[in-house]
Coordinates of C-alpha atoms in Angstrom, one line a residue:
Chain A
M569 CA 235.4 -52.9 -65.6
L570 CA 233.1 -53.5 -68.3
E571 CA 232.2 -50.3 -68.3
R572 CA 235.6 -49.4 -69.0
I573 CA 236.2 -51.1 -71.4
A574 CA 233.4 -50.1 -72.9
T575 CA 234.4 -46.4 -73.0
C576 CA 238.2 -47.6 -74.3
F577 CA 235.8 -49.0 -77.5
F578 CA 234.1 -46.3 -78.3
L579 CA 237.5 -44.6 -78.0
G580 CA 238.7 -46.9 -80.4
V581 CA 236.1 -46.2 -82.7
S582 CA 236.1 -42.7 -82.6
L583 CA 239.8 -42.1 -82.5
F584 CA 239.5 -44.9 -85.8
Y585 CA 236.8 -42.5 -88.2
L586 CA 239.0 -39.4 -87.0
F587 CA 241.9 -40.6 -88.7
F588 CA 240.0 -41.5 -92.5
A589 CA 237.9 -38.4 -92.2
Q590 CA 241.1 -36.8 -92.2
E591 CA 241.4 -37.9 -96.1
L592 CA 238.7 -36.6 -96.7
S593 CA 237.9 -32.9 -97.9
F594 CA 237.2 -30.3 -95.5
G595 CA 236.4 -27.7 -97.6
M596 CA 235.7 -23.8 -95.8
I597 CA 233.1 -22.6 -93.8
A598 CA 231.5 -20.7 -96.2
A599 CA 231.8 -24.1 -98.7
P600 CA 231.5 -27.0 -97.0
K601 CA 232.6 -30.6 -98.1
A602 CA 232.1 -34.0 -97.9
G603 CA 235.2 -34.5 -94.4
F604 CA 232.9 -31.0 -93.0
L605 CA 230.5 -32.7 -90.4
P606 CA 232.6 -36.4 -90.3
I607 CA 235.6 -34.1 -88.9
L608 CA 233.3 -31.5 -86.6
A609 CA 231.8 -35.6 -85.2
G610 CA 234.7 -37.4 -85.1
T611 CA 236.9 -34.7 -82.7
A612 CA 233.2 -34.0 -80.7
A613 CA 232.9 -38.2 -80.3
C614 CA 237.0 -38.3 -79.5
V615 CA 237.0 -35.0 -76.7
L616 CA 233.5 -36.6 -75.2
T617 CA 235.0 -39.7 -74.7
V618 CA 237.9 -38.1 -73.0
A619 CA 235.1 -37.0 -71.0
V620 CA 233.1 -39.5 -70.3
W621 CA 235.9 -41.5 -68.9
V622 CA 237.2 -39.1 -66.7
S623 CA 233.7 -37.8 -65.4
R624 CA 233.1 -39.1 -61.7
K625 CA 229.7 -40.1 -62.8
S626 CA 231.2 -42.6 -64.7
K627 CA 230.9 -43.9 -61.0
E628 CA 226.8 -44.6 -61.9
L629 CA 225.4 -48.0 -61.2
T630 CA 225.1 -50.0 -64.2
A631 CA 223.9 -53.3 -64.8
G632 CA 227.9 -54.6 -65.4
I633 CA 229.4 -58.3 -65.5
T634 CA 226.5 -58.6 -62.1
G635 CA 224.0 -61.7 -64.0
I636 CA 225.7 -62.1 -67.4
Y637 CA 226.1 -66.4 -68.2
W638 CA 229.1 -66.1 -69.5
R639 CA 229.4 -69.6 -70.7
K640 CA 225.8 -69.0 -72.4
L641 CA 226.5 -66.1 -74.0
F642 CA 229.5 -67.0 -75.1
F643 CA 228.0 -69.9 -77.3
I644 CA 224.7 -68.3 -78.4
I645 CA 227.0 -65.4 -80.2
L646 CA 229.4 -68.8 -81.4
G647 CA 226.1 -70.2 -82.9
L648 CA 225.5 -66.6 -84.0
I649 CA 228.7 -66.8 -86.0
F650 CA 228.6 -70.0 -87.7
Y651 CA 224.7 -70.3 -88.3
I652 CA 226.0 -67.2 -90.7
I653 CA 228.6 -69.5 -92.3
F654 CA 226.6 -72.1 -92.9
L655 CA 223.7 -70.3 -94.3
Q656 CA 225.7 -70.2 -97.1
I657 CA 227.0 -73.3 -97.4
V658 CA 224.9 -75.5 -96.4
G659 CA 221.9 -73.6 -97.5
Y660 CA 218.7 -72.1 -95.2
I661 CA 216.6 -75.1 -93.7
A662 CA 220.0 -77.5 -93.0
A663 CA 221.5 -74.3 -91.6
T664 CA 218.3 -73.3 -90.1
V665 CA 217.5 -76.9 -87.9
M666 CA 221.3 -77.2 -86.7
F667 CA 221.1 -73.8 -85.2
L668 CA 217.6 -73.4 -83.7
F669 CA 218.5 -77.4 -81.8
Y670 CA 221.6 -75.9 -81.4
L671 CA 220.3 -72.8 -79.7
F672 CA 217.0 -74.9 -77.6
K673 CA 220.4 -77.2 -75.9
V674 CA 223.0 -74.0 -74.5
T675 CA 219.3 -72.0 -73.7
D676 CA 218.7 -75.7 -71.3
T677 CA 215.5 -77.3 -73.1
V678 CA 215.0 -80.9 -72.0
G679 CA 214.9 -83.5 -74.2
W680 CA 216.5 -84.3 -77.5
L681 CA 213.7 -85.0 -79.4
A682 CA 211.2 -82.1 -78.8
P683 CA 213.8 -79.9 -79.8
G684 CA 214.8 -81.6 -82.7
V685 CA 211.2 -82.0 -83.9
L686 CA 210.3 -78.6 -83.0
S687 CA 213.9 -77.1 -84.7
T688 CA 213.1 -79.3 -88.1
T689 CA 208.9 -77.7 -87.8
V690 CA 210.1 -74.2 -87.0
A691 CA 212.9 -74.1 -90.1
I692 CA 210.6 -76.0 -92.6
S693 CA 206.8 -73.3 -92.2
F694 CA 210.1 -70.3 -92.4
F695 CA 210.8 -71.4 -95.5
I696 CA 207.6 -72.0 -96.9
V697 CA 206.1 -68.8 -95.1
F698 CA 209.6 -66.9 -96.5
V699 CA 209.4 -67.7 -99.7
K700 CA 206.2 -69.1 -101.0
L701 CA 204.8 -66.2 -99.2
L702 CA 206.3 -63.8 -98.7
G703 CA 208.1 -63.9 -102.3
V704 CA 211.8 -64.0 -100.0
I705 CA 214.8 -65.4 -101.5
L706 CA 217.0 -67.4 -99.2
P707 CA 219.9 -69.0 -99.4
Chain B
M1485 CA 187.9 -30.2 -96.3
D1486 CA 188.2 -29.0 -93.0
I1487 CA 189.6 -31.2 -89.9
V1488 CA 187.1 -33.2 -89.3
D1489 CA 185.9 -34.2 -92.9
M1490 CA 189.3 -35.3 -94.0
L1491 CA 189.3 -38.2 -90.5
L1492 CA 186.1 -39.3 -91.4
N1493 CA 187.7 -39.4 -94.6
G1494 CA 190.4 -41.7 -93.0
F1495 CA 187.9 -43.8 -91.0
Y1496 CA 186.8 -44.4 -94.8
V1497 CA 190.7 -45.3 -95.6
S1498 CA 191.2 -47.3 -91.7
L1499 CA 187.7 -49.4 -92.4
S1500 CA 188.7 -51.4 -94.5
L1501 CA 188.7 -54.8 -94.9
S1502 CA 192.9 -54.8 -94.9
N1503 CA 193.7 -51.9 -93.0
L1504 CA 191.4 -53.2 -90.2
L1505 CA 192.9 -56.5 -90.1
A1506 CA 196.5 -54.6 -90.2
C1507 CA 195.2 -52.3 -87.1
T1508 CA 193.6 -55.6 -85.4
V1509 CA 196.8 -57.7 -85.7
G1510 CA 199.4 -54.9 -84.5
V1511 CA 197.2 -54.1 -81.8
L1512 CA 197.0 -58.2 -80.5
L1513 CA 200.8 -58.0 -81.2
G1514 CA 201.4 -55.7 -79.2
T1515 CA 199.8 -56.4 -76.2
L1516 CA 201.2 -59.3 -76.8
V1517 CA 204.6 -58.1 -77.0
G1518 CA 203.7 -55.1 -73.8
V1519 CA 202.7 -58.5 -71.1
L1520 CA 205.5 -61.2 -72.5
P1521 CA 208.9 -59.6 -70.5
G1522 CA 212.4 -60.0 -73.1
I1523 CA 210.8 -58.5 -76.0
G1524 CA 209.5 -54.5 -76.2
P1525 CA 207.6 -52.8 -78.9
I1526 CA 210.7 -51.1 -80.6
G1527 CA 212.4 -54.8 -80.8
T1528 CA 208.5 -56.1 -82.5
I1529 CA 208.7 -53.2 -84.8
A1530 CA 212.5 -53.6 -85.7
L1531 CA 212.1 -57.5 -86.0
L1532 CA 208.7 -56.4 -88.3
L1533 CA 210.3 -54.2 -90.7
P1534 CA 211.0 -56.1 -93.1
L1535 CA 208.4 -58.7 -93.2
S1536 CA 205.8 -55.3 -94.4
F1537 CA 207.9 -55.4 -98.2
N1538 CA 205.2 -57.0 -99.2
M1539 CA 202.2 -55.0 -97.3
N1540 CA 200.3 -52.0 -98.8
A1541 CA 201.9 -49.0 -97.0
T1542 CA 198.7 -47.6 -96.0
A1543 CA 198.3 -50.9 -93.2
S1544 CA 202.0 -51.5 -92.7
I1545 CA 201.9 -48.1 -91.4
I1546 CA 198.8 -49.1 -88.8
M1547 CA 200.3 -52.5 -87.6
F1548 CA 203.1 -50.6 -86.5
A1549 CA 201.6 -48.1 -85.5
G1550 CA 199.3 -50.7 -83.2
I1551 CA 202.6 -52.5 -82.0
Y1552 CA 203.5 -48.7 -80.7
Y1553 CA 200.0 -48.1 -78.3
G1554 CA 199.5 -51.5 -77.7
A1555 CA 202.3 -52.8 -76.3
M1556 CA 201.8 -49.2 -74.1
F1557 CA 197.8 -50.8 -72.9
G1558 CA 199.7 -54.4 -72.2
G1559 CA 202.4 -53.8 -70.4
S1560 CA 200.3 -53.3 -67.3
T1561 CA 198.7 -56.6 -67.4
T1562 CA 202.3 -58.1 -66.1
S1563 CA 203.2 -55.1 -63.7
I1564 CA 199.4 -55.7 -61.3
L1565 CA 200.2 -59.3 -61.7
L1566 CA 203.4 -60.2 -61.9
N1567 CA 205.3 -57.6 -60.7
V1568 CA 207.3 -57.6 -63.4
P1569 CA 207.5 -55.6 -66.0
G1570 CA 206.2 -56.5 -70.1
E1571 CA 207.8 -52.8 -71.3
A1572 CA 210.1 -49.8 -69.9
A1573 CA 207.4 -47.7 -69.4
S1574 CA 205.5 -49.5 -67.0
V1575 CA 208.0 -50.5 -64.0
I1576 CA 206.4 -47.9 -62.0
T1577 CA 202.4 -49.6 -62.3
C1578 CA 204.7 -52.1 -60.5
M1579 CA 204.4 -50.6 -57.6
D1580 CA 201.2 -50.2 -56.6
G1581 CA 199.9 -52.4 -58.9
H1582 CA 200.9 -55.7 -57.9
A1583 CA 200.6 -54.1 -54.2
M1584 CA 196.6 -54.0 -55.2
A1585 CA 197.2 -57.6 -57.3
K1586 CA 198.2 -59.4 -53.9
K1587 CA 195.4 -58.0 -51.7
G1588 CA 192.7 -59.1 -53.8
R1589 CA 192.1 -55.9 -56.6
G1590 CA 194.5 -57.1 -59.3
G1591 CA 191.3 -56.8 -61.2
A1592 CA 190.0 -53.0 -60.4
A1593 CA 194.5 -52.2 -61.0
L1594 CA 193.4 -53.9 -64.6
A1595 CA 190.1 -52.3 -65.6
V1596 CA 191.8 -48.8 -64.3
A1597 CA 194.6 -49.1 -66.3
A1598 CA 192.9 -50.4 -69.1
I1599 CA 190.2 -47.9 -68.7
G1600 CA 192.6 -45.1 -68.2
S1601 CA 194.8 -46.0 -71.1
F1602 CA 191.3 -45.6 -73.8
I1603 CA 190.7 -42.4 -72.0
A1604 CA 194.1 -40.7 -72.3
G1605 CA 194.5 -42.4 -75.3
T1606 CA 192.4 -41.1 -77.2
M1607 CA 193.0 -37.1 -75.3
G1608 CA 196.6 -37.9 -77.1
L1609 CA 195.1 -38.6 -80.5
I1610 CA 192.8 -35.7 -80.3
G1611 CA 195.8 -33.5 -79.8
L1612 CA 197.3 -35.5 -82.6
T1613 CA 194.3 -34.3 -84.7
F1614 CA 194.4 -30.9 -84.5
F1615 CA 198.0 -30.1 -84.2
A1616 CA 199.8 -32.0 -86.6
P1617 CA 197.9 -30.4 -89.0
M1618 CA 198.9 -27.0 -87.5
L1619 CA 202.9 -27.6 -86.7
A1620 CA 202.9 -29.0 -90.7
D1621 CA 201.1 -26.0 -91.7
A1622 CA 203.3 -24.2 -89.7
A1623 CA 206.9 -26.3 -91.1
L1624 CA 206.4 -25.9 -94.9
I1625 CA 208.0 -22.4 -94.5
F1626 CA 211.6 -23.6 -92.5
G1627 CA 214.6 -24.3 -94.5
P1628 CA 218.1 -25.6 -94.5
P1629 CA 218.4 -23.4 -90.6
E1630 CA 215.3 -24.4 -89.1
Y1631 CA 215.5 -28.0 -89.7
F1632 CA 219.3 -27.8 -88.4
S1633 CA 218.0 -26.2 -85.8
I1634 CA 215.4 -29.2 -84.0
A1635 CA 217.5 -31.5 -85.3
V1636 CA 219.9 -29.8 -82.6
L1637 CA 217.6 -29.1 -80.1
G1638 CA 215.7 -32.7 -80.1
L1639 CA 219.4 -33.9 -79.5
I1640 CA 220.1 -31.6 -76.8
I1641 CA 216.9 -32.2 -75.0
L1642 CA 217.3 -36.3 -75.4
T1643 CA 220.6 -37.2 -74.5
R1644 CA 219.9 -34.8 -71.1
L1645 CA 215.9 -37.0 -70.8
T1646 CA 217.0 -41.0 -71.5
G1647 CA 218.2 -41.0 -67.8
T1648 CA 221.4 -42.0 -68.5
S1649 CA 224.6 -40.0 -67.8
M1650 CA 223.9 -37.0 -70.3
L1651 CA 227.5 -37.5 -71.5
K1652 CA 227.5 -41.0 -72.6
S1653 CA 223.8 -39.9 -74.6
S1654 CA 225.8 -37.2 -76.4
L1655 CA 228.1 -39.8 -77.1
M1656 CA 226.6 -42.1 -78.5
A1657 CA 224.1 -39.0 -80.0
V1658 CA 227.3 -38.1 -81.6
V1659 CA 228.6 -41.6 -82.6
G1660 CA 224.7 -42.2 -84.6
I1661 CA 225.6 -39.4 -86.5
M1662 CA 229.4 -41.0 -87.5
L1663 CA 227.1 -43.9 -88.6
G1664 CA 224.6 -41.9 -91.0
T1665 CA 228.0 -40.6 -92.4
I1666 CA 229.0 -43.9 -94.0
G1667 CA 228.0 -44.0 -97.9
L1668 CA 228.0 -41.5 -100.4
D1669 CA 228.1 -37.8 -99.3
S1670 CA 224.5 -36.5 -100.8
L1671 CA 226.1 -32.9 -101.5
T1672 CA 229.3 -34.1 -103.2
G1673 CA 228.2 -37.7 -103.8
I1674 CA 232.3 -38.6 -102.9
S1675 CA 232.1 -42.9 -100.9
R1676 CA 232.7 -42.1 -97.5
F1677 CA 234.1 -44.7 -95.0
S1678 CA 233.1 -47.8 -97.3
F1679 CA 236.6 -49.5 -97.7
G1680 CA 235.6 -50.3 -100.8
I1681 CA 233.1 -52.7 -99.6
D1682 CA 229.9 -52.1 -101.6
A1683 CA 227.6 -53.1 -99.3
L1684 CA 228.9 -49.7 -97.3
Q1685 CA 228.7 -47.7 -100.7
R1686 CA 224.9 -47.2 -100.4
G1687 CA 225.0 -47.1 -96.0
I1688 CA 224.4 -48.7 -93.4
E1689 CA 221.5 -50.1 -92.9
F1690 CA 218.9 -48.5 -90.4
S1691 CA 216.5 -51.1 -90.2
V1692 CA 219.2 -53.5 -89.3
I1693 CA 221.1 -51.4 -86.8
A1694 CA 217.7 -50.5 -84.9
M1695 CA 217.1 -54.5 -85.3
G1696 CA 220.3 -54.7 -84.2
L1697 CA 220.4 -52.9 -81.5
F1698 CA 217.1 -53.4 -80.4
G1699 CA 216.2 -56.5 -81.1
V1700 CA 218.6 -58.7 -81.5
S1701 CA 220.3 -57.7 -77.9
E1702 CA 217.1 -57.9 -75.9
L1703 CA 216.6 -61.2 -76.9
L1704 CA 221.2 -61.7 -76.3
E1705 CA 219.9 -60.2 -72.8
T1706 CA 217.1 -62.8 -72.0
M1707 CA 218.4 -65.4 -73.5
I1708 CA 221.0 -65.5 -70.8
Q1709 CA 219.4 -65.6 -68.0
P1710 CA 217.7 -68.5 -66.2
T1711 CA 214.9 -69.9 -66.6
I1712 CA 212.5 -68.6 -64.0
K1713 CA 208.9 -70.1 -63.4
Q1714 CA 206.9 -66.5 -62.4
R1715 CA 203.7 -66.7 -59.4
L1716 CA 201.3 -64.8 -61.4
Q1717 CA 198.0 -63.5 -59.5
K1718 CA 194.8 -64.7 -60.6
V1719 CA 192.5 -62.9 -61.8
R1720 CA 188.4 -63.7 -62.4
F1721 CA 186.0 -62.2 -64.8
R1722 CA 183.3 -60.5 -61.2
E1723 CA 186.7 -59.0 -60.5
L1724 CA 186.7 -56.6 -63.1
Y1725 CA 184.7 -53.9 -62.2
P1726 CA 186.6 -51.0 -59.6
N1727 CA 184.5 -50.6 -56.8
Q1728 CA 182.8 -46.6 -56.6
E1729 CA 185.9 -45.9 -53.9
E1730 CA 187.7 -46.7 -56.6
W1731 CA 186.5 -44.9 -59.9
R1732 CA 185.9 -41.3 -57.9
R1733 CA 190.2 -42.0 -57.4
S1734 CA 190.9 -42.4 -60.7
I1735 CA 189.2 -40.1 -63.0
A1736 CA 190.6 -36.7 -61.8
P1737 CA 194.7 -38.7 -62.3
I1738 CA 193.6 -40.4 -65.3
F1739 CA 192.5 -36.4 -67.6
R1740 CA 196.0 -35.0 -65.6
G1741 CA 197.9 -38.4 -66.6
G1742 CA 196.4 -37.6 -69.9
M1743 CA 197.4 -33.7 -70.4
I1744 CA 201.1 -35.1 -68.6
G1745 CA 202.0 -37.4 -71.3
F1746 CA 200.1 -35.6 -74.5
L1747 CA 202.9 -32.6 -73.2
A1748 CA 205.9 -35.6 -72.7
G1749 CA 205.6 -36.7 -75.8
L1750 CA 206.3 -33.5 -77.7
L1751 CA 209.2 -33.6 -75.9
P1752 CA 212.5 -35.6 -77.4
G1753 CA 213.1 -38.2 -75.1
P1754 CA 211.9 -41.3 -73.9
A1755 CA 208.6 -40.2 -73.7
G1756 CA 206.6 -43.0 -72.7
I1757 CA 209.2 -44.0 -69.0
I1758 CA 208.9 -39.3 -68.9
S1759 CA 205.8 -39.5 -68.2
T1760 CA 205.0 -42.0 -66.1
F1761 CA 207.5 -40.8 -63.4
A1762 CA 206.1 -37.3 -63.8
S1763 CA 202.0 -38.7 -63.3
Y1764 CA 203.7 -41.0 -60.4
A1765 CA 205.2 -37.7 -58.6
V1766 CA 202.0 -35.9 -58.7
E1767 CA 199.7 -38.6 -57.6
K1768 CA 201.9 -38.6 -54.9
K1769 CA 202.5 -34.6 -54.2
R1770 CA 198.8 -33.9 -54.3
S1771 CA 197.2 -37.2 -52.9
K1772 CA 196.0 -36.3 -49.2
N1773 CA 197.8 -39.8 -48.6
P1774 CA 200.5 -40.7 -50.1
Q1775 CA 202.1 -43.2 -47.5
E1776 CA 199.2 -45.3 -49.7
F1777 CA 201.5 -44.8 -52.8
G1778 CA 203.3 -48.0 -53.1
N1779 CA 200.9 -49.7 -51.1
G1780 CA 198.4 -50.2 -53.5
A1781 CA 197.2 -46.7 -54.2
I1782 CA 194.8 -46.2 -57.4
E1783 CA 196.0 -43.1 -58.3
G1784 CA 199.8 -44.8 -59.2
V1785 CA 198.5 -47.2 -61.6
A1786 CA 195.4 -44.6 -63.3
G1787 CA 197.5 -41.9 -64.1
P1788 CA 201.4 -43.7 -64.5
E1789 CA 198.9 -45.8 -67.6
S1790 CA 197.3 -43.1 -68.2
A1791 CA 199.8 -40.8 -69.6
N1792 CA 201.9 -43.7 -71.6
N1793 CA 199.0 -44.6 -73.9
A1794 CA 198.9 -40.1 -74.0
A1795 CA 202.3 -39.7 -75.2
A1796 CA 202.8 -43.0 -77.1
S1797 CA 199.3 -40.6 -79.8
A1798 CA 201.5 -37.5 -78.9
T1799 CA 204.9 -38.8 -80.3
M1800 CA 203.7 -39.0 -83.2
I1801 CA 203.2 -35.4 -84.2
P1802 CA 207.0 -33.6 -84.5
L1803 CA 207.0 -37.4 -86.9
L1804 CA 204.1 -37.2 -88.8
S1805 CA 204.4 -33.0 -89.4
L1806 CA 208.2 -32.2 -89.2
G1807 CA 209.3 -35.4 -90.3
L1808 CA 211.5 -35.8 -86.9
P1809 CA 211.4 -39.1 -84.7
F1810 CA 212.2 -37.9 -81.1
S1811 CA 212.2 -41.1 -79.9
A1812 CA 213.8 -44.6 -80.4
G1813 CA 209.6 -45.7 -81.0
S1814 CA 209.5 -43.4 -83.6
A1815 CA 212.3 -43.6 -85.8
I1816 CA 211.5 -47.0 -85.8
L1817 CA 208.3 -45.9 -87.2
L1818 CA 209.5 -43.2 -89.1
S1819 CA 211.9 -46.1 -90.7
G1820 CA 208.4 -48.4 -91.7
F1821 CA 207.4 -44.9 -93.6
M1822 CA 210.7 -45.3 -95.2
I1823 CA 211.0 -48.7 -96.4
H1824 CA 208.0 -48.0 -98.4
G1825 CA 209.6 -44.8 -99.7
I1826 CA 207.2 -42.8 -97.8
V1827 CA 208.5 -39.6 -96.3
P1828 CA 206.7 -37.9 -93.4
G1829 CA 207.2 -34.2 -92.5
P1830 CA 204.7 -31.4 -93.6
T1831 CA 203.9 -32.6 -97.3
L1832 CA 202.5 -36.0 -96.2
I1833 CA 199.6 -34.4 -95.3
N1834 CA 199.4 -33.4 -99.0
Q1835 CA 200.7 -35.5 -100.5
H1836 CA 199.6 -39.1 -99.1
A1837 CA 195.7 -38.1 -97.6
D1838 CA 194.8 -41.3 -97.2
L1839 CA 197.6 -42.8 -95.2
F1840 CA 198.3 -39.5 -93.0
W1841 CA 194.0 -39.4 -92.1
G1842 CA 193.9 -43.3 -92.7
L1843 CA 196.6 -44.3 -89.6
I1844 CA 195.1 -41.1 -87.0
A1845 CA 191.8 -43.0 -87.7
S1846 CA 192.9 -46.2 -87.3
M1847 CA 194.8 -45.1 -84.0
Y1848 CA 191.2 -44.0 -82.9
I1849 CA 189.8 -47.8 -83.3
G1850 CA 192.6 -49.5 -82.5
N1851 CA 192.3 -47.3 -78.7
V1852 CA 188.3 -49.1 -79.1
L1853 CA 189.8 -52.6 -79.9
L1854 CA 192.6 -52.8 -76.8
L1855 CA 189.1 -51.9 -74.4
I1856 CA 187.7 -54.7 -75.8
I1857 CA 190.2 -56.7 -76.1
N1858 CA 191.7 -56.3 -73.1
L1859 CA 189.3 -56.1 -70.7
P1860 CA 187.6 -59.6 -71.6
L1861 CA 191.3 -61.6 -72.1
V1862 CA 193.5 -60.4 -69.8
G1863 CA 193.2 -64.1 -69.2
I1864 CA 194.1 -65.6 -72.2
F1865 CA 197.5 -62.8 -72.5
A1866 CA 198.7 -63.5 -69.1
S1867 CA 198.2 -66.7 -69.6
L1868 CA 200.8 -66.5 -72.3
L1869 CA 203.9 -65.8 -69.1
K1870 CA 203.7 -69.4 -69.5
T1871 CA 205.4 -69.6 -73.0
P1872 CA 208.5 -71.2 -71.7
L1873 CA 211.2 -68.2 -73.3
N1874 CA 213.3 -70.9 -73.8
I1875 CA 211.0 -72.2 -77.0
L1876 CA 210.0 -68.1 -77.8
M1877 CA 213.4 -66.7 -77.5
P1878 CA 215.3 -68.5 -80.3
I1879 CA 212.8 -68.9 -82.3
V1880 CA 212.4 -64.9 -82.6
L1881 CA 216.0 -65.0 -82.9
V1882 CA 215.4 -67.3 -86.8
V1883 CA 212.8 -64.5 -87.5
T1884 CA 214.8 -62.3 -86.8
I1885 CA 217.6 -62.8 -88.7
T1886 CA 215.9 -64.3 -91.4
G1887 CA 214.0 -60.8 -91.7
A1888 CA 217.3 -58.4 -91.7
Y1889 CA 218.7 -60.8 -94.9
S1890 CA 215.4 -60.3 -96.6
I1891 CA 215.9 -56.6 -96.9
N1892 CA 218.5 -56.3 -99.2
N1893 CA 219.9 -60.6 -99.1
S1894 CA 222.4 -59.4 -97.6
F1895 CA 225.2 -61.9 -95.6
F1896 CA 227.1 -58.0 -95.1
D1897 CA 223.7 -57.1 -93.5
L1898 CA 223.7 -60.4 -91.0
A1899 CA 227.3 -59.9 -89.8
L1900 CA 226.6 -56.1 -89.2
L1901 CA 222.5 -57.0 -87.1
I1902 CA 225.0 -59.5 -84.9
G1903 CA 227.3 -57.5 -85.0
F1904 CA 225.0 -54.6 -83.4
G1905 CA 222.8 -56.5 -81.2
I1906 CA 226.4 -57.4 -79.0
L1907 CA 227.2 -54.1 -78.7
G1908 CA 223.1 -53.5 -77.3
F1909 CA 224.0 -55.9 -75.2
F1910 CA 226.7 -54.3 -73.4
M1911 CA 225.2 -51.0 -74.5
K1912 CA 222.7 -51.3 -71.6
R1913 CA 225.5 -53.3 -69.4
T1914 CA 227.4 -50.4 -69.1
G1915 CA 224.6 -47.4 -69.1
Y1916 CA 224.9 -46.6 -72.5
D1917 CA 221.6 -46.4 -74.3
P1918 CA 221.3 -47.2 -77.7
A1919 CA 217.4 -44.5 -78.6
P1920 CA 220.5 -41.5 -79.3
L1921 CA 222.3 -43.6 -81.4
I1922 CA 219.7 -44.3 -83.3
I1923 CA 218.1 -41.0 -83.1
G1924 CA 221.5 -39.4 -83.8
L1925 CA 221.8 -42.1 -86.7
I1926 CA 218.0 -40.9 -88.0
L1927 CA 218.7 -37.0 -87.8
G1928 CA 222.1 -36.8 -88.9
P1929 CA 221.3 -36.6 -92.4
T1930 CA 218.6 -34.3 -91.5
L1931 CA 221.5 -32.0 -89.4
E1932 CA 224.7 -32.5 -92.0
T1933 CA 222.1 -31.3 -94.6
G1934 CA 220.6 -28.2 -93.0
L1935 CA 224.3 -27.3 -92.2
T1936 CA 225.7 -27.6 -94.4
Q1937 CA 222.9 -26.0 -97.1
S1938 CA 222.2 -23.2 -94.6
L1939 CA 226.3 -22.2 -94.2
I1940 CA 226.6 -22.3 -98.3
I1941 CA 223.4 -19.8 -98.4
G1942 CA 224.4 -17.8 -95.7
N1943 CA 228.2 -17.5 -97.7
G1944 CA 229.9 -19.0 -94.3
N1945 CA 227.5 -16.8 -91.6
V1946 CA 227.3 -18.6 -88.8
W1947 CA 225.1 -16.5 -87.2
S1948 CA 222.4 -16.6 -90.4
F1949 CA 221.5 -19.4 -88.0
F1950 CA 220.7 -16.9 -84.8
T1951 CA 219.3 -14.2 -87.3
R1952 CA 216.7 -16.4 -88.3
P1953 CA 213.0 -15.8 -86.0
I1954 CA 212.1 -19.4 -85.4
S1955 CA 216.1 -20.7 -86.4
G1956 CA 216.6 -18.3 -83.4
I1957 CA 214.3 -19.2 -81.3
I1958 CA 214.8 -22.4 -81.0
L1959 CA 219.1 -22.6 -80.7
G1960 CA 218.7 -20.5 -78.3
I1961 CA 216.2 -23.0 -75.9
G1962 CA 219.1 -25.9 -76.8
L1963 CA 222.2 -23.0 -75.6
F1964 CA 220.0 -22.7 -72.7
I1965 CA 219.7 -26.1 -71.4
I1966 CA 223.5 -26.5 -72.5
I1967 CA 224.9 -23.9 -70.3
Y1968 CA 221.6 -24.7 -67.3
N1969 CA 223.3 -27.6 -67.7
L1970 CA 227.2 -26.8 -67.6
S1971 CA 226.0 -24.7 -64.8
G1972 CA 224.7 -27.5 -62.5
W1973 CA 228.5 -29.5 -63.7
G1974 CA 230.7 -26.9 -62.0
G1975 CA 228.3 -26.1 -58.8
S1976 CA 228.4 -30.4 -58.3
W1977 CA 232.4 -30.0 -59.1
R1978 CA 233.1 -27.5 -57.2
K1979 CA 231.6 -29.6 -53.9
D1980 CA 233.3 -31.8 -54.4
S1981 CA 236.8 -30.6 -54.7
G1982 CA 235.6 -28.2 -52.2
Y1983 CA 236.4 -25.8 -53.9

């Protein structure tokens, strides 16, 4: 099932790409333009996706959904999205402390004090390393 | 200057304090990620790419190469002691390595793996030292059709060797080429698929995609697993001596593994993995006691562990001499070069001789360092497995995100990183290998430039690709592979449908 969804996703991407590739000039074979390779690649991707869909080899063994702890995965992805948003609003140190603490709890770290101290220490240490030592500008 | 003089000059470069330190850090990190399941060398290099901005180009590339080949050394430790491969190229070592450990010969297995890795790695390096300059010299006469042909052949072979469905691998390679077309067209200057987003005008940042597909996806995979306490086989220092019989049985597999690994490294695809399976099959076939394989045959450790190290050295040949990465690992190394504005290829040896020879010399030094640190410190590295992954992985994830942001100070890049991380996670789960996508993304611009320039020069004559001898031979090989595969599919289709 998951494999079928993945194939549908790639078909959607290929069709979307091919649709916008058509807006670029193809040129001629003696004078290819900006759309030459994109149209060829988009068409090839669509054909290959259909071939994957109908191929008997799609029955090959894959990990699929076995072993996916959906609850954990959902909360990790949610945390990642909110981290990017919070980075822009509250800045690096505060957002990283919250994000790390949240991840420690999602990944079943026991206790509250140790994860709290660790996330604060790590966030401040990274800020010092990146900003002071590596000269990176962080939000 | 001949090759030996230039190599000596390379040793002079690589023995400078900063480069020696970079080499040591690289091989230590490589061993560490080889030991720790959950994060591989490609992911680690991808994660460290942004941190190398402030480093000297030679030092950072020496460090990245150290991580790459160092991981091959470290990968055997967990395979032997824990029956858990630290990285993909050590999967086969679990079979006999762990069986030996259960019989109390884990120390001997570790020693043979380390010494075999050293010998075969050095064999691969000797090949790299002499073949890379020769190939680079030959490549100076290459024009757009030859580069197009090599890129096409590379993608064809790669899709055949990834181990997953060839159709899926081909699709991933094409998706990589599609992603490579985003941004300004180098020929016409027209913006393609940017949808008015400034960040897309400059094209998709390769290192962000690599960090997402290999780094974040691996972290996600590890973080969603339940915490498992590992049962580690203990090894004492005095046990790290194979007996005479074990030595006698290991010597020939080490050299055969070195040869197999070197040849596999020249081909596009996951050379480390392919070479270990090929070496294991050869050793089993040659053995007088094939029934021992799987129950603790030392040849099953010596051959594959030697092969993956020789392959790691050999994969550098097409990268350094042609500028074409034939594996995901060398594609990541290529981005290490590009981050510092250096383009590997035929002109690298002349334009950046210090870097080229310094890198090769550092690999000889790194190989010795790995042997020195791996045997006595095996206990320390193994004890790292006790580090709780639920603490380590969130911290690594924050480093990754911070590093990705630092490339362009762009939140858009962070969105791409996370998007491709999630995509990579599900791709691996559904049998879509991300390696062809990355190679397609890297080779895509070479392929497009080679194709369009050749067609313009040849006035649209497609046969010009075949009438040039080198290009013709390369494309002929590619066509042969396609026809061979199509005939295979046709045969199996007829069999399945009863025709």
